Amino acid sequence: MDEIEYVWSVLGGDAALTTRVARAARPEVLEARLPVRALASACVGACALAAAELAARRAAPGGVPAVRVDDGAVAAAFTSERHLRIGGREPVSFAPLSRLWRTADGWVRTHANYPHHRARLLAALGLARDTEDARAVDAVGSLLAGLPARSVEETVYAAGGAAVALRTPEEWASSEQGRAVAGRPLVERGVLDASPARTFAPVPPSAGALLPAAGLRVLDLTRVIAGPVATRTLALLGADVLRVDPPGLPELPDQHVDTGFGKRSATLDLTCDQAAFEELLGAADVVVTGYRPGSLDRFGLSPRALAARRPGLVVARLSAWGAYGPWAGRRGFDSLVQVGTGIAALEGTADRPGALPAQALDHGTGYLLAAGVLRALTEQSRHGGSRYVEVALARTAAWLSAGPAPDGASGAGRPHGVGGSAGSASADTGGTRGTGGTGGPSTLGTGSGARRVRAAGDAGGPGASPWLRERESPLGRLRYALPPVRFEGGPTDWERAPGPWGADAARWV
């Protein structure tokens, strides 16, 4: 409970409400050297408590519903992309050029899942973008073996690609970006104006599941995992979530399915459809963005600009490295942040970097962002004001990397550091997860020292876990992980299955 208390305090919540949270601990899941399980349960628990608090605010009097956090459900959700099946087919995970590479002086991690990032990586290294995957892997490997890791990092980023050199925790902490990240709160929150208090229509408890976000409109301008996890959670809680993407930049199909539950998906070109966007904004309650800091400012999408046009708005922003410091404008993904902040070094061996048993920075930060939005809505109903919420994968990484509190010590009130047990890793903890082939952080290596990392529901068929479900969808029969955010009387599954990317109209229902 200590870490849920810490996250709840960062979110500005009433400390007394944490007594409403009960946790079912399962020490066999999400095993790692770092306390991944404690982080995951704290992020989900705080999000569920924020949902329960808002539900109590909107429903008939009766107090905040009880919250239950089950480590099994949390582990399944944090590895949801691993459990997903679409018509019986396993999803495509990491692309061949998204991997760790040995360099002349260490290691570098590249991310090339998206075609434009793949093309920029190859261009930065002087290779043709149409190079076939197997030949590209050989060519890139040969080139990088003779180059310094940080030189590769700078060259690829300068070309608009994504690559990060492996750093130790000490190297990251002493860097300018590391210091900038360490000086920020886990969740940044603030008030943008003095707009009137939000008035909610009551949510009658008798109308099925208690949906604290019912009637709210969420404009989802996010991609990849963390942002879509946040908006997927808001959709679970009853919000009308409309995800909007540029028409020429489609999401990875399997990733879209995994994070698309409960939402509608539309395309809109902001360079020529500004009027259509303003119409959406004019009726929105929440805007969530997940692009690089500053990249959307030219469209008037900074928090203050949005609130000026739509007073009473909640603006939630996600970034990889934080909206500050020399890396503020850099692209980033969970796997890259693990490498850059020292997590890969901590989870690896002297011979090879490792990775967390899940893309925990993405998933954890997503639930933190959703929790921040829910708390902002509750505070608006009391004090008014347009509000902003900001989170960063690198800041979540700093919290995780600080490690558990000493035995018997409380984690509450500490600036960072995930308390609780990290799980008892076996002696052969130096796994080679995500270090080669098409594998990523959720793929286990097979070399000497590799270990089995268990996530709830990863054994057996579709009925092997209580945290997995199957349902029909416009895309075929889906197997998926159920949402871990649970409170008494609340929803247990999404009403809407994901549909094709960009198939919905860019308008509110």
Short mmCIF file of C-alpha atoms in Angstrom, two decimals:
data_model
loop_
_atom_site.label_atom_id
_atom_site.label_comp_id
_atom_site.label_asym_id
_atom_site.label_seq_id
_atom_site.Cartn_x
_atom_site.Cartn_y
_atom_site.Cartn_z
CA MET A 1 0.00 0.00 0.00
CA ASP A 2 2.90 2.40 0.57
CA GLU A 3 3.47 3.00 -3.12
CA ILE A 4 -0.21 3.55 -3.87
CA GLU A 5 -0.16 6.12 -1.08
CA TYR A 6 2.82 7.80 -2.74
CA VAL A 7 1.22 7.93 -6.19
CA TRP A 8 -2.06 9.11 -4.69
CA SER A 9 -0.26 11.93 -2.89
CA VAL A 10 1.46 12.97 -6.13
CA LEU A 11 -1.99 13.14 -7.71
CA GLY A 12 -3.20 15.42 -4.91
CA GLY A 13 -5.65 12.90 -3.51
CA ASP A 14 -7.01 12.69 0.04
CA ALA A 15 -4.69 10.31 1.89
CA ALA A 16 -7.62 8.86 3.85
CA LEU A 17 -9.07 7.36 0.66
CA THR A 18 -6.19 4.90 0.25
CA THR A 19 -7.82 2.75 2.92
CA ARG A 20 -10.41 1.91 0.24
CA VAL A 21 -7.77 -0.04 -1.73
CA ALA A 22 -7.09 -3.74 -1.22
CA ARG A 23 -4.38 -5.61 -3.08
CA ALA A 24 -4.11 -9.29 -3.98
CA ALA A 25 -0.37 -9.89 -4.21
CA ARG A 26 1.00 -12.51 -6.59
CA PRO A 27 4.79 -12.60 -6.23
CA GLU A 28 5.20 -14.99 -9.17
CA VAL A 29 4.31 -12.40 -11.84
CA LEU A 30 6.43 -9.68 -13.46
CA GLU A 31 9.62 -10.90 -11.83
CA ALA A 32 12.62 -8.67 -12.38
CA ARG A 33 15.55 -7.17 -10.50
CA LEU A 34 13.70 -3.87 -10.29
CA PRO A 35 10.33 -3.76 -8.47
CA VAL A 36 8.18 -3.82 -11.62
CA ARG A 37 5.24 -5.51 -9.92
CA ALA A 38 5.08 -2.86 -7.19
CA LEU A 39 5.16 -0.06 -9.77
CA ALA A 40 2.48 -1.69 -11.91
CA SER A 41 0.09 -2.30 -9.02
CA ALA A 42 0.60 1.21 -7.65
CA CYS A 43 -0.17 2.86 -11.00
CA VAL A 44 -3.28 0.75 -11.55
CA GLY A 45 -4.41 1.09 -7.93
CA ALA A 46 -4.14 4.88 -7.98
CA CYS A 47 -6.02 4.99 -11.29
CA ALA A 48 -8.81 2.78 -9.93
CA LEU A 49 -9.05 4.92 -6.79
CA ALA A 50 -9.29 8.08 -8.92
CA ALA A 51 -12.11 6.44 -10.89
CA ALA A 52 -13.90 5.42 -7.69
CA GLU A 53 -13.52 8.92 -6.26
CA LEU A 54 -15.05 10.49 -9.37
CA ALA A 55 -17.83 7.90 -9.35
CA ALA A 56 -18.68 8.87 -5.77
CA ARG A 57 -18.64 12.53 -6.74
CA ARG A 58 -21.16 11.95 -9.53
CA ALA A 59 -23.35 9.19 -8.07
CA ALA A 60 -25.77 9.18 -5.18
CA PRO A 61 -24.11 9.65 -1.76
CA GLY A 62 -22.62 6.54 -0.26
CA GLY A 63 -18.90 7.08 -0.13
CA VAL A 64 -16.03 6.07 -2.40
CA PRO A 65 -16.46 2.50 -3.69
CA ALA A 66 -13.94 -0.11 -2.57
CA VAL A 67 -11.04 -0.76 -4.96
CA ARG A 68 -9.35 -4.11 -5.50
CA VAL A 69 -6.00 -4.46 -7.25
CA ASP A 70 -5.03 -7.98 -8.26
CA ASP A 71 -1.43 -8.44 -9.35
CA GLY A 72 -2.60 -11.15 -11.77
CA ALA A 73 -4.93 -8.79 -13.60
CA VAL A 74 -2.27 -6.09 -13.58
CA ALA A 75 0.38 -8.41 -15.03
CA ALA A 76 -1.95 -9.58 -17.79
CA ALA A 77 -2.81 -5.98 -18.69
CA PHE A 78 0.85 -4.88 -18.65
CA THR A 79 1.59 -7.62 -21.19
CA SER A 80 -1.66 -7.22 -23.12
CA GLU A 81 0.10 -7.11 -26.48
CA ARG A 82 1.57 -10.53 -25.73
CA HIS A 83 -1.83 -12.08 -25.01
CA LEU A 84 -3.67 -10.58 -27.96
CA ARG A 85 -4.94 -12.92 -30.67
CA ILE A 86 -6.73 -11.72 -33.81
CA GLY A 87 -8.59 -14.56 -35.48
CA GLY A 88 -6.21 -16.94 -33.72
CA ARG A 89 -3.14 -15.15 -35.07
CA GLU A 90 -0.39 -13.92 -32.77
CA PRO A 91 0.37 -10.22 -33.14
CA VAL A 92 3.48 -8.87 -34.81
CA SER A 93 5.80 -7.49 -32.13
CA PHE A 94 9.08 -5.74 -32.85
CA ALA A 95 10.35 -5.24 -36.40
CA PRO A 96 13.70 -6.78 -37.43
CA LEU A 97 15.54 -3.44 -37.16
CA SER A 98 14.09 -2.67 -33.71
CA ARG A 99 16.73 -4.26 -31.50
CA LEU A 100 19.93 -3.91 -29.54
CA TRP A 101 23.14 -3.78 -31.57
CA ARG A 102 26.72 -4.19 -30.42
CA THR A 103 28.84 -1.17 -31.29
CA ALA A 104 32.57 -0.44 -31.17
CA ASP A 105 32.32 0.66 -27.54
CA GLY A 106 29.07 -0.74 -26.20
CA TRP A 107 25.44 -1.10 -27.29
CA VAL A 108 22.78 0.94 -29.02
CA ARG A 109 19.05 0.31 -29.28
CA THR A 110 17.11 1.27 -32.40
CA HIS A 111 13.37 1.54 -32.94
CA ALA A 112 12.12 0.99 -36.48
CA ASN A 113 8.63 -0.46 -36.10
CA TYR A 114 7.12 2.36 -38.13
CA PRO A 115 8.06 2.53 -41.83
CA HIS A 116 9.20 6.17 -41.62
CA HIS A 117 11.51 5.42 -38.68
CA ARG A 118 12.93 2.42 -40.55
CA ALA A 119 13.58 4.58 -43.62
CA ARG A 120 15.30 7.28 -41.55
CA LEU A 121 17.48 4.76 -39.76
CA LEU A 122 18.67 3.27 -43.02
CA ALA A 123 19.21 6.70 -44.56
CA ALA A 124 21.26 7.83 -41.57
CA LEU A 125 23.54 4.84 -42.11
CA GLY A 126 23.78 5.34 -45.87
CA LEU A 127 21.58 2.37 -46.78
CA ALA A 128 18.68 2.29 -49.24
CA ARG A 129 15.23 2.38 -47.62
CA ASP A 130 14.07 -0.52 -49.81
CA THR A 131 16.77 -2.85 -48.50
CA GLU A 132 15.19 -6.22 -47.69
CA ASP A 133 14.96 -6.96 -43.95
CA ALA A 134 17.46 -9.82 -43.73
CA ARG A 135 20.07 -7.90 -45.75
CA ALA A 136 19.35 -4.74 -43.78
CA VAL A 137 19.97 -6.53 -40.47
CA ASP A 138 23.32 -7.81 -41.70
CA ALA A 139 24.32 -4.43 -43.14
CA VAL A 140 23.29 -2.42 -40.08
CA GLY A 141 25.00 -4.88 -37.76
CA SER A 142 28.26 -4.65 -39.70
CA LEU A 143 28.17 -0.86 -39.80
CA LEU A 144 27.33 -0.35 -36.14
CA ALA A 145 30.00 -2.78 -34.96
CA GLY A 146 32.61 -0.26 -36.07
CA LEU A 147 30.99 2.92 -34.70
CA PRO A 148 30.78 4.46 -31.21
CA ALA A 149 27.31 4.04 -29.68
CA ARG A 150 26.73 7.72 -28.91
CA SER A 151 27.84 8.72 -32.39
CA VAL A 152 25.17 6.37 -33.78
CA GLU A 153 22.60 7.89 -31.40
CA GLU A 154 23.32 11.43 -32.57
CA THR A 155 23.48 10.51 -36.26
CA VAL A 156 20.18 8.64 -36.27
CA TYR A 157 18.36 11.29 -34.25
CA ALA A 158 19.67 14.02 -36.55
CA ALA A 159 18.08 12.11 -39.45
CA GLY A 160 14.72 11.95 -37.67
CA GLY A 161 15.09 8.35 -36.55
CA ALA A 162 15.16 6.77 -33.10
CA ALA A 163 18.26 5.26 -31.49
CA VAL A 164 19.67 5.45 -27.96
CA ALA A 165 23.06 4.36 -26.65
CA LEU A 166 23.15 2.14 -23.58
CA ARG A 167 23.90 4.05 -20.40
CA THR A 168 24.45 2.94 -16.85
CA PRO A 169 22.20 4.42 -14.16
CA GLU A 170 25.14 6.57 -13.05
CA GLU A 171 25.76 7.89 -16.55
CA TRP A 172 22.09 8.77 -16.97
CA ALA A 173 21.87 10.41 -13.54
CA SER A 174 24.89 12.63 -14.29
CA SER A 175 23.62 13.67 -17.72
CA GLU A 176 21.86 16.98 -18.27
CA GLN A 177 18.63 15.22 -19.29
CA GLY A 178 18.82 12.84 -16.35
CA ARG A 179 19.15 15.73 -13.93
CA ALA A 180 16.25 17.57 -15.58
CA VAL A 181 14.01 14.51 -15.29
CA ALA A 182 14.98 13.82 -11.68
CA GLY A 183 13.93 17.33 -10.67
CA ARG A 184 10.34 16.90 -11.82
CA PRO A 185 7.31 15.35 -10.07
CA LEU A 186 6.14 11.91 -11.18
CA VAL A 187 2.89 13.52 -12.37
CA GLU A 188 2.85 17.25 -13.13
CA ARG A 189 -0.48 18.98 -12.55
CA GLY A 190 -1.71 22.54 -12.67
CA VAL A 191 -4.51 25.04 -13.26
CA LEU A 192 -4.57 27.08 -16.47
CA ASP A 193 -7.34 29.60 -15.76
CA ALA A 194 -10.22 30.49 -13.46
CA SER A 195 -13.05 28.95 -15.45
CA PRO A 196 -16.16 27.97 -13.44
CA ALA A 197 -16.48 24.67 -11.62
CA ARG A 198 -17.54 21.74 -13.78
CA THR A 199 -21.11 20.57 -13.28
CA PHE A 200 -21.65 16.87 -13.81
CA ALA A 201 -24.93 15.19 -14.56
CA PRO A 202 -25.51 12.51 -11.89
CA VAL A 203 -24.66 8.92 -12.80
CA PRO A 204 -27.44 6.75 -11.35
CA PRO A 205 -25.99 3.57 -9.81
CA SER A 206 -28.99 1.60 -10.99
CA ALA A 207 -28.16 2.13 -14.69
CA GLY A 208 -25.83 -0.86 -15.00
CA ALA A 209 -22.14 -0.42 -14.15
CA LEU A 210 -21.08 2.79 -12.46
CA LEU A 211 -19.31 4.83 -15.18
CA PRO A 212 -17.55 7.87 -13.70
CA ALA A 213 -16.57 9.26 -17.12
CA ALA A 214 -20.03 8.85 -18.68
CA GLY A 215 -21.03 11.78 -20.88
CA LEU A 216 -17.46 13.09 -21.21
CA ARG A 217 -15.81 13.54 -24.59
CA VAL A 218 -12.12 12.71 -24.90
CA LEU A 219 -10.13 13.77 -27.96
CA ASP A 220 -7.32 11.23 -28.26
CA LEU A 221 -4.24 12.49 -30.13
CA THR A 222 -1.88 9.73 -29.01
CA ARG A 223 0.01 6.84 -30.58
CA VAL A 224 1.95 3.69 -29.63
CA ILE A 225 1.13 2.37 -26.12
CA ALA A 226 1.20 4.73 -23.13
CA GLY A 227 -1.21 7.39 -24.41
CA PRO A 228 -3.62 4.86 -25.94
CA VAL A 229 -3.60 2.88 -22.66
CA ALA A 230 -4.70 6.05 -20.84
CA THR A 231 -7.52 6.77 -23.28
CA ARG A 232 -8.51 3.09 -23.41
CA THR A 233 -8.97 3.32 -19.64
CA LEU A 234 -11.11 6.46 -19.93
CA ALA A 235 -13.23 4.64 -22.52
CA LEU A 236 -13.70 1.75 -20.09
CA LEU A 237 -15.05 4.24 -17.56
CA GLY A 238 -17.71 5.52 -19.95
CA ALA A 239 -16.07 8.37 -21.88
CA ASP A 240 -16.75 8.86 -25.60
CA VAL A 241 -13.16 8.55 -26.83
CA LEU A 242 -12.40 9.61 -30.39
CA ARG A 243 -8.87 8.82 -31.51
CA VAL A 244 -7.70 11.07 -34.34
CA ASP A 245 -4.64 10.30 -36.47
CA PRO A 246 -3.09 11.97 -39.51
CA PRO A 247 -4.40 10.18 -42.62
CA GLY A 248 -0.92 9.44 -43.96
CA LEU A 249 0.47 8.00 -40.72
CA PRO A 250 -1.45 4.82 -39.90
CA GLU A 251 -0.94 3.05 -36.60
CA LEU A 252 0.60 -0.41 -36.52
CA PRO A 253 -2.45 -2.69 -37.04
CA ASP A 254 -1.96 -5.03 -34.06
CA GLN A 255 -1.04 -2.17 -31.77
CA HIS A 256 -4.20 -0.37 -32.82
CA VAL A 257 -6.30 -3.41 -31.90
CA ASP A 258 -4.66 -3.93 -28.51
CA THR A 259 -5.14 -0.33 -27.38
CA GLY A 260 -8.33 0.43 -29.34
CA PHE A 261 -10.93 -1.11 -27.05
CA GLY A 262 -13.80 1.21 -26.22
CA LYS A 263 -12.81 3.87 -28.76
CA ARG A 264 -13.69 5.15 -32.18
CA SER A 265 -10.93 5.84 -34.71
CA ALA A 266 -10.89 8.67 -37.25
CA THR A 267 -8.39 10.51 -39.42
CA LEU A 268 -8.00 14.26 -39.76
CA ASP A 269 -5.34 16.35 -41.49
CA LEU A 270 -4.70 19.32 -39.20
CA THR A 271 -2.82 21.16 -41.93
CA CYS A 272 -6.00 21.58 -43.98
CA ASP A 273 -8.89 20.50 -41.70
CA GLN A 274 -8.40 22.99 -38.88
CA ALA A 275 -12.08 23.95 -38.89
CA ALA A 276 -13.10 20.32 -38.37
CA PHE A 277 -10.68 20.04 -35.46
CA GLU A 278 -12.01 23.23 -33.88
CA GLU A 279 -15.51 21.79 -34.04
CA LEU A 280 -14.32 18.68 -32.20
CA LEU A 281 -12.43 20.78 -29.66
CA GLY A 282 -15.46 22.98 -29.05
CA ALA A 283 -17.38 20.03 -27.61
CA ALA A 284 -14.48 18.16 -25.94
CA ASP A 285 -13.97 17.81 -22.19
CA VAL A 286 -10.49 16.27 -22.33
CA VAL A 287 -7.67 16.42 -24.89
CA VAL A 288 -4.85 13.87 -24.59
CA THR A 289 -1.69 14.30 -26.67
CA GLY A 290 1.26 11.95 -27.01
CA TYR A 291 3.45 13.51 -29.70
CA ARG A 292 6.88 15.02 -29.11
CA PRO A 293 6.72 18.18 -26.96
CA GLY A 294 6.26 21.21 -29.18
CA SER A 295 5.47 19.24 -32.33
CA LEU A 296 1.76 20.14 -32.17
CA ASP A 297 2.20 23.74 -31.02
CA ARG A 298 2.00 25.06 -34.58
CA PHE A 299 -1.59 23.80 -34.64
CA GLY A 300 -2.43 25.66 -31.43
CA LEU A 301 -2.39 22.51 -29.32
CA SER A 302 -0.33 23.66 -26.35
CA PRO A 303 -2.27 23.40 -23.07
CA ARG A 304 -2.78 27.15 -22.70
CA ALA A 305 -3.78 27.63 -26.33
CA LEU A 306 -6.32 24.81 -26.07
CA ALA A 307 -7.76 26.11 -22.79
CA ALA A 308 -8.03 29.63 -24.22
CA ARG A 309 -10.31 28.30 -26.97
CA ARG A 310 -12.15 25.80 -24.78
CA PRO A 311 -12.30 27.02 -21.15
CA GLY A 312 -12.85 24.21 -18.66
CA LEU A 313 -10.80 21.74 -20.67
CA VAL A 314 -8.49 19.11 -19.16
CA VAL A 315 -5.30 18.80 -21.24
CA ALA A 316 -3.18 15.70 -20.65
CA ARG A 317 0.26 15.38 -22.26
CA LEU A 318 2.62 12.45 -22.51
CA SER A 319 6.23 12.42 -23.71
CA ALA A 320 9.13 10.00 -23.71
CA TRP A 321 11.91 12.10 -22.21
CA GLY A 322 9.95 14.98 -20.66
CA ALA A 323 9.03 18.41 -22.00
CA TYR A 324 12.26 19.89 -20.64
CA GLY A 325 16.01 19.45 -20.92
CA PRO A 326 18.10 18.91 -24.08
CA TRP A 327 16.17 15.78 -25.06
CA ALA A 328 12.72 17.37 -24.83
CA GLY A 329 12.22 17.25 -28.60
CA ARG A 330 13.50 13.72 -29.10
CA ARG A 331 11.42 10.77 -30.14
CA GLY A 332 11.31 7.91 -27.68
CA PHE A 333 9.70 4.59 -26.92
CA ASP A 334 9.65 2.34 -23.86
CA SER A 335 12.49 0.16 -25.15
CA LEU A 336 14.67 3.21 -25.85
CA VAL A 337 13.97 4.78 -22.47
CA GLN A 338 14.92 1.53 -20.73
CA VAL A 339 18.27 1.62 -22.53
CA GLY A 340 18.94 5.33 -22.04
CA THR A 341 18.07 5.54 -18.33
CA GLY A 342 20.13 2.56 -17.17
CA ILE A 343 17.29 0.06 -16.73
CA ALA A 344 18.63 -2.23 -19.48
CA ALA A 345 22.03 -2.23 -17.77
CA LEU A 346 20.48 -3.07 -14.39
CA GLU A 347 18.38 -5.90 -15.86
CA GLY A 348 21.21 -7.40 -17.93
CA THR A 349 24.56 -9.03 -17.35
CA ALA A 350 28.14 -7.91 -17.78
CA ASP A 351 27.99 -9.32 -21.31
CA ARG A 352 24.61 -8.17 -22.54
CA PRO A 353 21.87 -5.66 -21.63
CA GLY A 354 18.49 -6.92 -20.51
CA ALA A 355 14.95 -5.57 -20.33
CA LEU A 356 11.95 -5.47 -18.07
CA PRO A 357 9.45 -8.36 -18.23
CA ALA A 358 6.87 -5.99 -19.72
CA GLN A 359 6.81 -2.59 -21.37
CA ALA A 360 6.13 -1.33 -17.90
CA LEU A 361 7.13 2.28 -18.54
CA ASP A 362 4.50 2.55 -21.27
CA HIS A 363 1.72 0.81 -19.38
CA GLY A 364 2.51 2.33 -15.99
CA THR A 365 2.72 5.84 -17.40
CA GLY A 366 -0.55 5.31 -19.25
CA TYR A 367 -2.40 4.50 -16.03
CA LEU A 368 -0.73 7.46 -14.29
CA LEU A 369 -1.97 9.74 -17.07
CA ALA A 370 -5.53 8.38 -16.85
CA ALA A 371 -5.44 8.80 -13.08
CA GLY A 372 -4.29 12.40 -13.49
CA VAL A 373 -7.19 13.15 -15.84
CA LEU A 374 -9.73 11.60 -13.46
CA ARG A 375 -8.38 13.56 -10.50
CA ALA A 376 -8.39 16.77 -12.57
CA LEU A 377 -12.07 16.21 -13.37
CA THR A 378 -12.88 15.69 -9.70
CA GLU A 379 -10.98 18.83 -8.71
CA GLN A 380 -12.71 20.82 -11.46
CA SER A 381 -16.06 19.89 -9.97
CA ARG A 382 -14.95 21.43 -6.68
CA HIS A 383 -12.70 24.34 -7.62
CA GLY A 384 -13.08 24.94 -11.36
CA GLY A 385 -10.27 25.91 -13.70
CA SER A 386 -8.99 24.45 -16.93
CA ARG A 387 -6.30 21.96 -15.96
CA TYR A 388 -3.26 20.19 -17.33
CA VAL A 389 -1.61 16.87 -16.50
CA GLU A 390 1.84 15.85 -17.78
CA VAL A 391 3.79 12.59 -17.50
CA ALA A 392 6.93 11.19 -19.10
CA LEU A 393 8.28 7.67 -19.57
CA ALA A 394 11.70 8.80 -18.37
CA ARG A 395 10.20 10.15 -15.14
CA THR A 396 8.43 6.84 -14.51
CA ALA A 397 11.77 5.13 -15.20
CA ALA A 398 13.46 7.30 -12.58
CA TRP A 399 10.87 6.26 -10.01
CA LEU A 400 11.32 2.58 -10.84
CA SER A 401 15.12 2.77 -10.94
CA ALA A 402 15.34 4.30 -7.47
CA GLY A 403 14.52 0.83 -6.20
CA PRO A 404 12.56 -0.47 -3.21
CA ALA A 405 12.56 1.12 0.20
CA PRO A 406 14.59 -0.66 2.91
CA ASP A 407 12.76 -3.50 4.65
CA GLY A 408 10.13 -2.10 6.96
CA ALA A 409 10.47 1.46 5.67
CA SER A 410 7.53 3.37 4.32
CA GLY A 411 7.56 4.52 0.72
CA ALA A 412 4.90 7.16 1.32
CA GLY A 413 5.97 10.72 0.73
CA ARG A 414 9.30 9.87 -0.87
CA PRO A 415 10.09 11.88 -4.01
CA HIS A 416 10.56 8.66 -5.95
CA GLY A 417 11.43 5.00 -5.54
CA VAL A 418 9.07 2.09 -5.85
CA GLY A 419 8.73 0.25 -2.57
CA GLY A 420 7.61 -3.30 -1.94
CA SER A 421 9.11 -6.58 -2.99
CA ALA A 422 10.80 -6.77 -6.35
CA GLY A 423 10.15 -10.48 -6.52
CA SER A 424 12.71 -13.20 -5.91
CA ALA A 425 14.66 -13.52 -9.12
CA SER A 426 16.38 -16.81 -9.63
CA ALA A 427 20.16 -17.07 -9.69
CA ASP A 428 20.19 -17.08 -13.50
CA THR A 429 18.55 -13.65 -13.61
CA GLY A 430 20.70 -12.46 -16.49
CA GLY A 431 18.17 -13.15 -19.21
CA THR A 432 18.67 -11.97 -22.75
CA ARG A 433 15.18 -10.58 -23.15
CA GLY A 434 14.71 -8.46 -26.20
CA THR A 435 18.30 -8.38 -27.36
CA GLY A 436 18.10 -9.89 -30.79
CA GLY A 437 16.00 -11.00 -33.70
CA THR A 438 12.53 -9.51 -33.82
CA GLY A 439 12.16 -9.63 -30.08
CA GLY A 440 11.52 -6.65 -27.86
CA PRO A 441 11.31 -6.12 -24.13
CA SER A 442 8.50 -8.67 -23.85
CA THR A 443 10.35 -11.41 -25.73
CA LEU A 444 12.66 -13.79 -23.90
CA GLY A 445 16.06 -14.73 -25.21
CA THR A 446 17.16 -18.33 -25.55
CA GLY A 447 20.83 -18.04 -24.78
CA SER A 448 22.64 -19.12 -21.65
CA GLY A 449 21.19 -17.44 -18.61
CA ALA A 450 17.78 -16.77 -20.14
CA ARG A 451 14.96 -17.13 -17.66
CA ARG A 452 11.22 -17.52 -17.82
CA VAL A 453 9.33 -14.35 -16.93
CA ARG A 454 5.76 -15.15 -16.00
CA ALA A 455 2.83 -12.88 -16.68
CA ALA A 456 -0.64 -13.89 -15.57
CA GLY A 457 -2.37 -15.82 -18.31
CA ASP A 458 0.71 -16.64 -20.40
CA ALA A 459 0.28 -20.40 -20.04
CA GLY A 460 -2.31 -22.55 -21.70
CA GLY A 461 -5.10 -21.58 -24.09
CA PRO A 462 -7.70 -18.81 -24.10
CA GLY A 463 -9.39 -20.10 -20.96
CA ALA A 464 -6.19 -20.52 -18.98
CA SER A 465 -6.49 -17.23 -17.14
CA PRO A 466 -9.39 -15.37 -15.53
CA TRP A 467 -7.84 -12.19 -16.91
CA LEU A 468 -8.30 -13.08 -20.59
CA ARG A 469 -11.49 -12.94 -22.63
CA GLU A 470 -12.65 -13.62 -26.18
CA ARG A 471 -15.17 -11.70 -28.24
CA GLU A 472 -16.17 -11.05 -31.82
CA SER A 473 -15.17 -7.79 -33.46
CA PRO A 474 -15.19 -6.17 -36.91
CA LEU A 475 -11.61 -7.41 -37.20
CA GLY A 476 -12.36 -11.04 -36.31
CA ARG A 477 -12.47 -12.99 -33.08
CA LEU A 478 -10.25 -11.41 -30.46
CA ARG A 479 -8.54 -12.76 -27.38
CA TYR A 480 -7.45 -9.95 -25.12
CA ALA A 481 -6.50 -9.02 -21.57
CA LEU A 482 -9.26 -7.59 -19.40
CA PRO A 483 -8.84 -4.15 -17.83
CA PRO A 484 -7.18 -4.23 -14.38
CA VAL A 485 -8.90 -1.04 -13.14
CA ARG A 486 -11.64 -2.35 -10.84
CA PHE A 487 -13.84 -0.80 -8.17
CA GLU A 488 -17.09 -1.88 -6.56
CA GLY A 489 -19.97 -1.41 -9.00
CA GLY A 490 -17.66 -0.35 -11.80
CA PRO A 491 -17.21 -1.81 -15.31
CA THR A 492 -15.26 -5.01 -15.88
CA ASP A 493 -14.90 -4.90 -19.67
CA TRP A 494 -15.16 -2.44 -22.53
CA GLU A 495 -18.53 -2.01 -24.21
CA ARG A 496 -16.98 -1.55 -27.66
CA ALA A 497 -14.52 -3.81 -29.48
CA PRO A 498 -11.89 -2.11 -31.65
CA GLY A 499 -12.70 -1.57 -35.31
CA PRO A 500 -10.56 -0.79 -38.35
CA TRP A 501 -8.10 2.08 -38.03
CA GLY A 502 -9.53 5.39 -39.28
CA ALA A 503 -12.95 3.92 -40.15
CA ASP A 504 -15.08 6.28 -38.05
CA ALA A 505 -16.22 9.79 -38.83
CA ALA A 506 -14.31 12.64 -37.18
CA ARG A 507 -17.30 13.82 -35.13
CA TRP A 508 -18.84 13.23 -31.74
CA VAL A 509 -21.66 10.76 -31.31
#
